[in-house]
Coordinates of C-alpha atoms in Angstrom, one line a residue:
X1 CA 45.3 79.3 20.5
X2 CA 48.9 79.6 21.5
X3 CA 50.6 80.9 24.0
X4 CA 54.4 83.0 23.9
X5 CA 57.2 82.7 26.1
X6 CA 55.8 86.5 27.4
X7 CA 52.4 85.5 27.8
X8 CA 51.4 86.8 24.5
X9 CA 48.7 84.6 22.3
X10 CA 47.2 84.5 19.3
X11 CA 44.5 81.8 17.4
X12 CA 43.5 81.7 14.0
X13 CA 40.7 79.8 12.5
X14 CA 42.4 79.6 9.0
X15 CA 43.5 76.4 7.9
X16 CA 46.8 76.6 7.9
X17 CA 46.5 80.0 9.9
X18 CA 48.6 79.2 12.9
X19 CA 51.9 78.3 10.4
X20 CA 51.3 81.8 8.3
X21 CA 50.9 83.6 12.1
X22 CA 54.2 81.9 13.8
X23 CA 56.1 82.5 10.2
X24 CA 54.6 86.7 10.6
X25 CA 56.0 86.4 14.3
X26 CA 59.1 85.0 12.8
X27 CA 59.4 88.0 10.8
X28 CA 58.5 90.3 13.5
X29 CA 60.8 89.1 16.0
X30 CA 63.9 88.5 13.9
X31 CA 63.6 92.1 11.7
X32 CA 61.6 94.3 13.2
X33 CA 60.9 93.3 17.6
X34 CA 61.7 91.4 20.1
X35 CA 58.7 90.0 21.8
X36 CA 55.1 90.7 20.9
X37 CA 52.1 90.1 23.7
X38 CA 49.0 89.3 20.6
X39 CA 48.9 88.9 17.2
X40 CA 45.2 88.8 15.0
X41 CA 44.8 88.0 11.1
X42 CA 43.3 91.4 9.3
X43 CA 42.4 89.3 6.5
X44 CA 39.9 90.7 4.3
X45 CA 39.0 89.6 0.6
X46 CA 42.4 89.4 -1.0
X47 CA 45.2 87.1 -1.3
X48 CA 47.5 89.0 1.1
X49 CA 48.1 88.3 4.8
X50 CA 47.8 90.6 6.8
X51 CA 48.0 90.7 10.5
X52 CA 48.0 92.7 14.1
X53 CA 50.9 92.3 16.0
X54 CA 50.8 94.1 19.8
X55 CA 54.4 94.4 21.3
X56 CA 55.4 96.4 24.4
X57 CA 55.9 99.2 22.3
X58 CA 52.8 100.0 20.5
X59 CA 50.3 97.8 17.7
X60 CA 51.4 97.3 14.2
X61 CA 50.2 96.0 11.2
X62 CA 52.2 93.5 9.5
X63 CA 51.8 92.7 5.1
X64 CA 53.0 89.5 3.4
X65 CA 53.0 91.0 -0.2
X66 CA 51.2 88.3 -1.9
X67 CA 49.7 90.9 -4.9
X68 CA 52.7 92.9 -5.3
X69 CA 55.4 90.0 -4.4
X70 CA 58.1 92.2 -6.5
X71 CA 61.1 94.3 -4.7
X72 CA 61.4 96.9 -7.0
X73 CA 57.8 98.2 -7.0
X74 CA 57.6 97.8 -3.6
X75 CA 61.0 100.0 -2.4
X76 CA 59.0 102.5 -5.1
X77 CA 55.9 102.4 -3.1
X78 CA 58.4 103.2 -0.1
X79 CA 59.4 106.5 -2.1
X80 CA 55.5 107.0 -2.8
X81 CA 54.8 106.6 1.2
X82 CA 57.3 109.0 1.9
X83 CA 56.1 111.9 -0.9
X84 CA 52.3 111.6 0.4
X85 CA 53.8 111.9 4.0
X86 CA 55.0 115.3 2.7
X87 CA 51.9 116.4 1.5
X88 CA 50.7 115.3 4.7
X89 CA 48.0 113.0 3.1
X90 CA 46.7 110.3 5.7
X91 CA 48.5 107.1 5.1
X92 CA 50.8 105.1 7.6
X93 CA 54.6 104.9 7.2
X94 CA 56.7 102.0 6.4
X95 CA 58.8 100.9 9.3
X96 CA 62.3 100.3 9.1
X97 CA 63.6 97.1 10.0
X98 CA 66.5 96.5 12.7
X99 CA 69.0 96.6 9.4
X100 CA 66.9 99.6 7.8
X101 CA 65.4 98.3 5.7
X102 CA 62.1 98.9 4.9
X103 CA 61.3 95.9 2.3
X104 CA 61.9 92.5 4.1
X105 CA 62.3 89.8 1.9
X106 CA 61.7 85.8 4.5
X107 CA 60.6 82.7 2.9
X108 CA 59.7 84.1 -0.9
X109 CA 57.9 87.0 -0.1
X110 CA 58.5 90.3 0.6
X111 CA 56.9 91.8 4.0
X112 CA 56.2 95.9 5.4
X113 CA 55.3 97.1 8.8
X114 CA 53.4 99.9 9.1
X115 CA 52.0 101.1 12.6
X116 CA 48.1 100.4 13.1
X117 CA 46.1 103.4 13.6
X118 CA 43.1 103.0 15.6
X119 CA 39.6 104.4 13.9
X120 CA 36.3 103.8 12.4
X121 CA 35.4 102.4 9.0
X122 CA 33.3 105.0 6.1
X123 CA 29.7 105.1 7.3
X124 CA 27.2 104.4 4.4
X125 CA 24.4 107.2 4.1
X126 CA 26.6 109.6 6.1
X127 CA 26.8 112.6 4.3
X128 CA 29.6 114.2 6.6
X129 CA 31.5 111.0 5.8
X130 CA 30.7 110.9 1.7
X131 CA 31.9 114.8 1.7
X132 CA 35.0 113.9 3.3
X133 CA 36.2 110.8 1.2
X134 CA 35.9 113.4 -1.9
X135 CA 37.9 115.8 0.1
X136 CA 40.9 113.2 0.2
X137 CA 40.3 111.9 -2.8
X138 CA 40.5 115.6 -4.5
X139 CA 43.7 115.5 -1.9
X140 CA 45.5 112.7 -3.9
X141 CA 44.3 113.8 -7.4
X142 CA 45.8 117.1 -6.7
X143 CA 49.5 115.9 -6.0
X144 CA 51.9 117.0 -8.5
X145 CA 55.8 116.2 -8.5
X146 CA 55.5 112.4 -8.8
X147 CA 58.8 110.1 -8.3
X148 CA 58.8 107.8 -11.3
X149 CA 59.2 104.0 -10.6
X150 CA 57.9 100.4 -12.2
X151 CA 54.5 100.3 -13.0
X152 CA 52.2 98.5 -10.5
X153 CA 52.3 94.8 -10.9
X154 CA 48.2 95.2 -10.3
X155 CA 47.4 95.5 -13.9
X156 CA 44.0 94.6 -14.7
X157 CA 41.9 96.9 -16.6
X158 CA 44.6 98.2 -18.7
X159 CA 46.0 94.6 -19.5
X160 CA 42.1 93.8 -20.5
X161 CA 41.7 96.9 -22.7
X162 CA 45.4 96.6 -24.4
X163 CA 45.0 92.4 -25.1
X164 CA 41.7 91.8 -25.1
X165 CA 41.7 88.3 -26.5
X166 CA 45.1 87.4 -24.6
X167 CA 43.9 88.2 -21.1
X168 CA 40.6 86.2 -21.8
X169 CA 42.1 83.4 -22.9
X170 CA 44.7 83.4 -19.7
X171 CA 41.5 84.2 -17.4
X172 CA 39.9 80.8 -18.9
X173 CA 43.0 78.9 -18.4
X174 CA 43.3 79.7 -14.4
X175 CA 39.5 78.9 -14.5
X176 CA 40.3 75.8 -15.6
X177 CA 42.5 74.8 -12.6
X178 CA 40.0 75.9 -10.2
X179 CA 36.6 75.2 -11.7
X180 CA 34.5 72.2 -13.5
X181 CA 34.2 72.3 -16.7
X182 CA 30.6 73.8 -16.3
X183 CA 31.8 76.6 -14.0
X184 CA 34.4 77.4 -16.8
X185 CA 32.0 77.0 -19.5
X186 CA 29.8 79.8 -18.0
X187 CA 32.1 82.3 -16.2
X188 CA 34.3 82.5 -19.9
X189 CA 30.7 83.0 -22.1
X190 CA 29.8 85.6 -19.6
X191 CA 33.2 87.5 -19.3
X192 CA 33.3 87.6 -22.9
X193 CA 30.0 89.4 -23.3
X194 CA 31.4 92.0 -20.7
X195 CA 34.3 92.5 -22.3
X196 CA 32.6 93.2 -25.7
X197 CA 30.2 95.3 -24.1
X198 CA 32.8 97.4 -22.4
X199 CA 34.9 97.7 -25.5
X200 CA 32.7 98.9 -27.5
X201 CA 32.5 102.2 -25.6
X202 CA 36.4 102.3 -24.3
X203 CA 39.7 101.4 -26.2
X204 CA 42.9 101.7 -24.9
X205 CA 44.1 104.6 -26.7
X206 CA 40.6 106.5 -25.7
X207 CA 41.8 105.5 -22.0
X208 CA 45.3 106.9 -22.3
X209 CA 43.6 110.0 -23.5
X210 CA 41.6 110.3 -20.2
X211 CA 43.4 113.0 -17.8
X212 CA 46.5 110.9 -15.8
X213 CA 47.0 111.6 -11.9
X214 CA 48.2 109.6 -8.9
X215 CA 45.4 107.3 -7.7
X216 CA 44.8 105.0 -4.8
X217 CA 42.5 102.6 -7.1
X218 CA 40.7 100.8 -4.9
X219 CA 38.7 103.9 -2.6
X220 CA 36.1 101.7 -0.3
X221 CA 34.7 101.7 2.8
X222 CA 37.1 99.6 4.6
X223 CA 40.1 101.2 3.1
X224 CA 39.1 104.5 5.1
X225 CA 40.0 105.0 8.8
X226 CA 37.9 108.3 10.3
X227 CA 38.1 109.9 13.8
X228 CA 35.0 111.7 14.5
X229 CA 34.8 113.2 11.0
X230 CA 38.2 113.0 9.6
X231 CA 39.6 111.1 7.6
X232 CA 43.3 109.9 9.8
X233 CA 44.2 107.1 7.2
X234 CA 43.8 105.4 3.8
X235 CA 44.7 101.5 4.1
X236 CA 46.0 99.1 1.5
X237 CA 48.2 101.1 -1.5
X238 CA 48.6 97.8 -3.3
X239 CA 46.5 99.1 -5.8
X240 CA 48.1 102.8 -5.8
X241 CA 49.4 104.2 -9.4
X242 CA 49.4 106.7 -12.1
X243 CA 46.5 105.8 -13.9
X244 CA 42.8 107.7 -15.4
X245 CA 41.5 109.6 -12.7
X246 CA 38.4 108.5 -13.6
X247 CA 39.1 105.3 -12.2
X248 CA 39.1 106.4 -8.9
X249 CA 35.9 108.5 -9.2
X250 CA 34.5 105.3 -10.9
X251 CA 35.4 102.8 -7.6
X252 CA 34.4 105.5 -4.8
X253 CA 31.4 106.3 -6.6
X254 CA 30.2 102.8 -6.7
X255 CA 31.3 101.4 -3.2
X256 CA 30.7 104.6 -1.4
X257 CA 27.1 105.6 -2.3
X258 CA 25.8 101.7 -2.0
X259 CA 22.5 101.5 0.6
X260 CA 24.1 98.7 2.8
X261 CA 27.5 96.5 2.8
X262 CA 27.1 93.6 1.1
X263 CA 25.1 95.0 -1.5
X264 CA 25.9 96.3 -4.9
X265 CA 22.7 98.4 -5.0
X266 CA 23.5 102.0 -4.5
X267 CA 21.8 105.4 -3.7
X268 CA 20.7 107.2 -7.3
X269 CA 21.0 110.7 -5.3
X270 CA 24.2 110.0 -3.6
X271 CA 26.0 108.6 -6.7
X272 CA 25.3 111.6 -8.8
X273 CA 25.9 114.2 -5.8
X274 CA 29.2 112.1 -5.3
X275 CA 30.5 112.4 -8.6
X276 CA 28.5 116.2 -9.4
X277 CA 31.0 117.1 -6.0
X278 CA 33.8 116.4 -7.3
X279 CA 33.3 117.7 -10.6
X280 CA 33.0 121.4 -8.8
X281 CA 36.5 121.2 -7.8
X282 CA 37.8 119.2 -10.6
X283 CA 36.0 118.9 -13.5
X284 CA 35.2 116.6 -15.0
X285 CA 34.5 115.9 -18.6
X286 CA 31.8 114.3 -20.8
X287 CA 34.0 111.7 -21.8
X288 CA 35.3 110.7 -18.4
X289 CA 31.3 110.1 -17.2
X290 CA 30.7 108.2 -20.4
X291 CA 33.4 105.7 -19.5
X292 CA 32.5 104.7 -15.6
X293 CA 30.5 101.8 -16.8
X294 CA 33.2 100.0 -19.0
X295 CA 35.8 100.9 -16.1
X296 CA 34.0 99.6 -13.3
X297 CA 33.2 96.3 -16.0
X298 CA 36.6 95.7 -16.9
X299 CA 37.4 96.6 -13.2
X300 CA 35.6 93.7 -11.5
X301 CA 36.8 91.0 -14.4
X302 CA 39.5 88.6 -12.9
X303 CA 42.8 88.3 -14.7
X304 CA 44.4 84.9 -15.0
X305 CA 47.0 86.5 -12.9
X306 CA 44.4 87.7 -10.1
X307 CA 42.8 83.9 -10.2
X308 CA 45.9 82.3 -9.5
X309 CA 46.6 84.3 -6.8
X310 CA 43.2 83.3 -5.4
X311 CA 43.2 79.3 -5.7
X312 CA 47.2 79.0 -4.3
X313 CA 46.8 81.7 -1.5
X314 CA 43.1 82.0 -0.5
X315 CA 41.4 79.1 -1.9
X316 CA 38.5 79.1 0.9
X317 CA 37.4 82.8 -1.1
X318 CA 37.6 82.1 -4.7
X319 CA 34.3 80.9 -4.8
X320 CA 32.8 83.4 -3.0
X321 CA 35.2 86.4 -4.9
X322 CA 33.8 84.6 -8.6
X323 CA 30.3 85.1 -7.2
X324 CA 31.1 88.6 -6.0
X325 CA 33.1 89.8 -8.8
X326 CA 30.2 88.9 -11.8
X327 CA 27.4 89.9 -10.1
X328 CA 29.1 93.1 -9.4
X329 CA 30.0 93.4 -13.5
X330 CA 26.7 92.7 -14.2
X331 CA 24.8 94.7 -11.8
X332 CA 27.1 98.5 -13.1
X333 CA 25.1 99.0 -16.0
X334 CA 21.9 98.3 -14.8
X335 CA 22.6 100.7 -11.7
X336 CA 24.7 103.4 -13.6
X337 CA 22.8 104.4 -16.6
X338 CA 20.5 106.6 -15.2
X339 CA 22.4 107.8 -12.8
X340 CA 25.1 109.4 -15.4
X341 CA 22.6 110.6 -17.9
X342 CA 21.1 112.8 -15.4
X343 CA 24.9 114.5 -14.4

């Protein structure tokens, strides 16, 4: 624990985590504040660092860009920000800095402030929060009058169904840095049966034939803030680009409808009322329910990129994200199936 000049503290149990808190104070103080009273990590399961900073002037939440480390997508998810804060879709602004800017590049990564907005996480099984989710979802989808920028660093299942063999073969080589020989031996056989299986059912040109909109790709539960029943903000737009709508539907479908966190085993009934929902408003074709399964397979493969990410910023959860990210491959086809036959 440590202690500021104000009285302020903060502790982290992260190796390492006291040095990446006093360098996202150093980053608060010099651009954006001058004192804070508490900061807290917000880590969750990715590579970036994220934390809560309380100043005299209100809570915010602070991003070192570790996933999107790259200036020019990043001032075009400034102009994104700003167009669904038009629409008045729930998401948090990016603050400006004490020299305006937005984008703050300190010590080799680029770093936004957005204010923290207090709430409640999706509720699994709550049918007034399910109905909601596919409200804002249909809200996003529904935006027209895009600004046109880079395309997401985030590639993953488009890289995978464009160069198969390519992105395989980089996959196995991070593996290799990070895993015996046995590990690596295993993971590749099994990612390659994936693959196959997934490509025999979507190709990249049958994805780019898919109808296109502006999606937040990564819809779970943690991602969605609520008051009462409402939806007051959508977390974490690393993932946010032009892109199959389908995908979306694909993710919420899968994360939302599960019987408990933790779990990959989802409610039948929900799933298919989840997806038959948001066909009422926008249909949604044959096609686009064929291709969930291979989606959400290619979705939950690593790329080499994604893996290296891992091992050099959060090596304490690349175990646990290769244990995560299979069983959750394997497990979409065996929980799926029925599920879309019956829609």
């Amino acid at each position: 624990m440590i202690r500021n000049a104000h009285g302020g503290i903060f502790s982290m149990t992260r190796e390492g985590g006291t040095n990446e808190a006093q360098l996202a104070l150093e980053v608060f103080t010099r651009f954006f504040m001058d004192s804070f009273t508490n900061i807290d990590p917000l880590q969750g399961a990715s590579p970036n660092r994220v934390w809560l900073i309380t100043s005299s002037s209100g809570d915010y939440v602070l991003r070192k860009c570790v996933r999107n480390n790259d200036r020019e997508w990043l001032l075009h998810l400034e102009k994104l920000t700003d167009m669904l804060l038009r629409y008045e879709f729930p998401v948090a602004p990016i603050l400006k800095s004490r020299q305006c800017d937005r984008t703050i590049y300190h010590a080799g990564y680029h770093w936004q402030l957005r204010p923290y907005v207090k709430g409640r996480f999706f509720q699994l099984g709550q049918d007034t929060d399910m109905v909601e989710a596919i409200r804002i979802i249909l809200d996003l989808h529904n935006i027209k009058n895009l600004p046109s920028g880079p395309p997401n660093p985030n590639i993953g299942i488009e890289y995978w169904l464009e160069h198969p063999d390519v992105c395989l073969k980089e996959t196995e080589i991070e593996l290799l840095n990070c895993c015996n020989k046995e590990q690596v031996t295993q993971l590749s056989s099994k990612y390659a049966d994936i693959l196959e299986d997934s490509l025999s059912l979507l190709s990249f040109d049958l994805y780019q034939t898919l109808p296109y909109v502006l999606t937040h790709g990564d819809f779970h539960g943690t991602n969605l803030i609520f008051s009462q029943n409402r939806i007051i903000s959508v977390l974490d737009l690393d993932t946010i680009e032009v892109r199959p709508r389908i995908y979306d539907l694909a993710i919420a479908a899968f994360f939302l409808t599960r019987k408990k966190r933790g779990s990959f085993a989802i409610d039948p009934r929900r799933t298919k009322t989840f997806l038959q929902t948001y066909s009422a408003h926008n249909n949604l074709s044959l096609l686009e329910l064929q291709v969930i399964i291979p989606i959400l397979q290619l979705h939950f493969l690593p790329t080499g990129r994604y893996l290296r990410l891992m091992y050099t910023e959060t090596p304490e959860l690349l175990n646990w994200y290769l244990d995560w990210s299979l069983n959750a491959a394997v497990s979409v086809k065996r929980l799926l199936t029925s599920v879309i036959k019956t829609i």
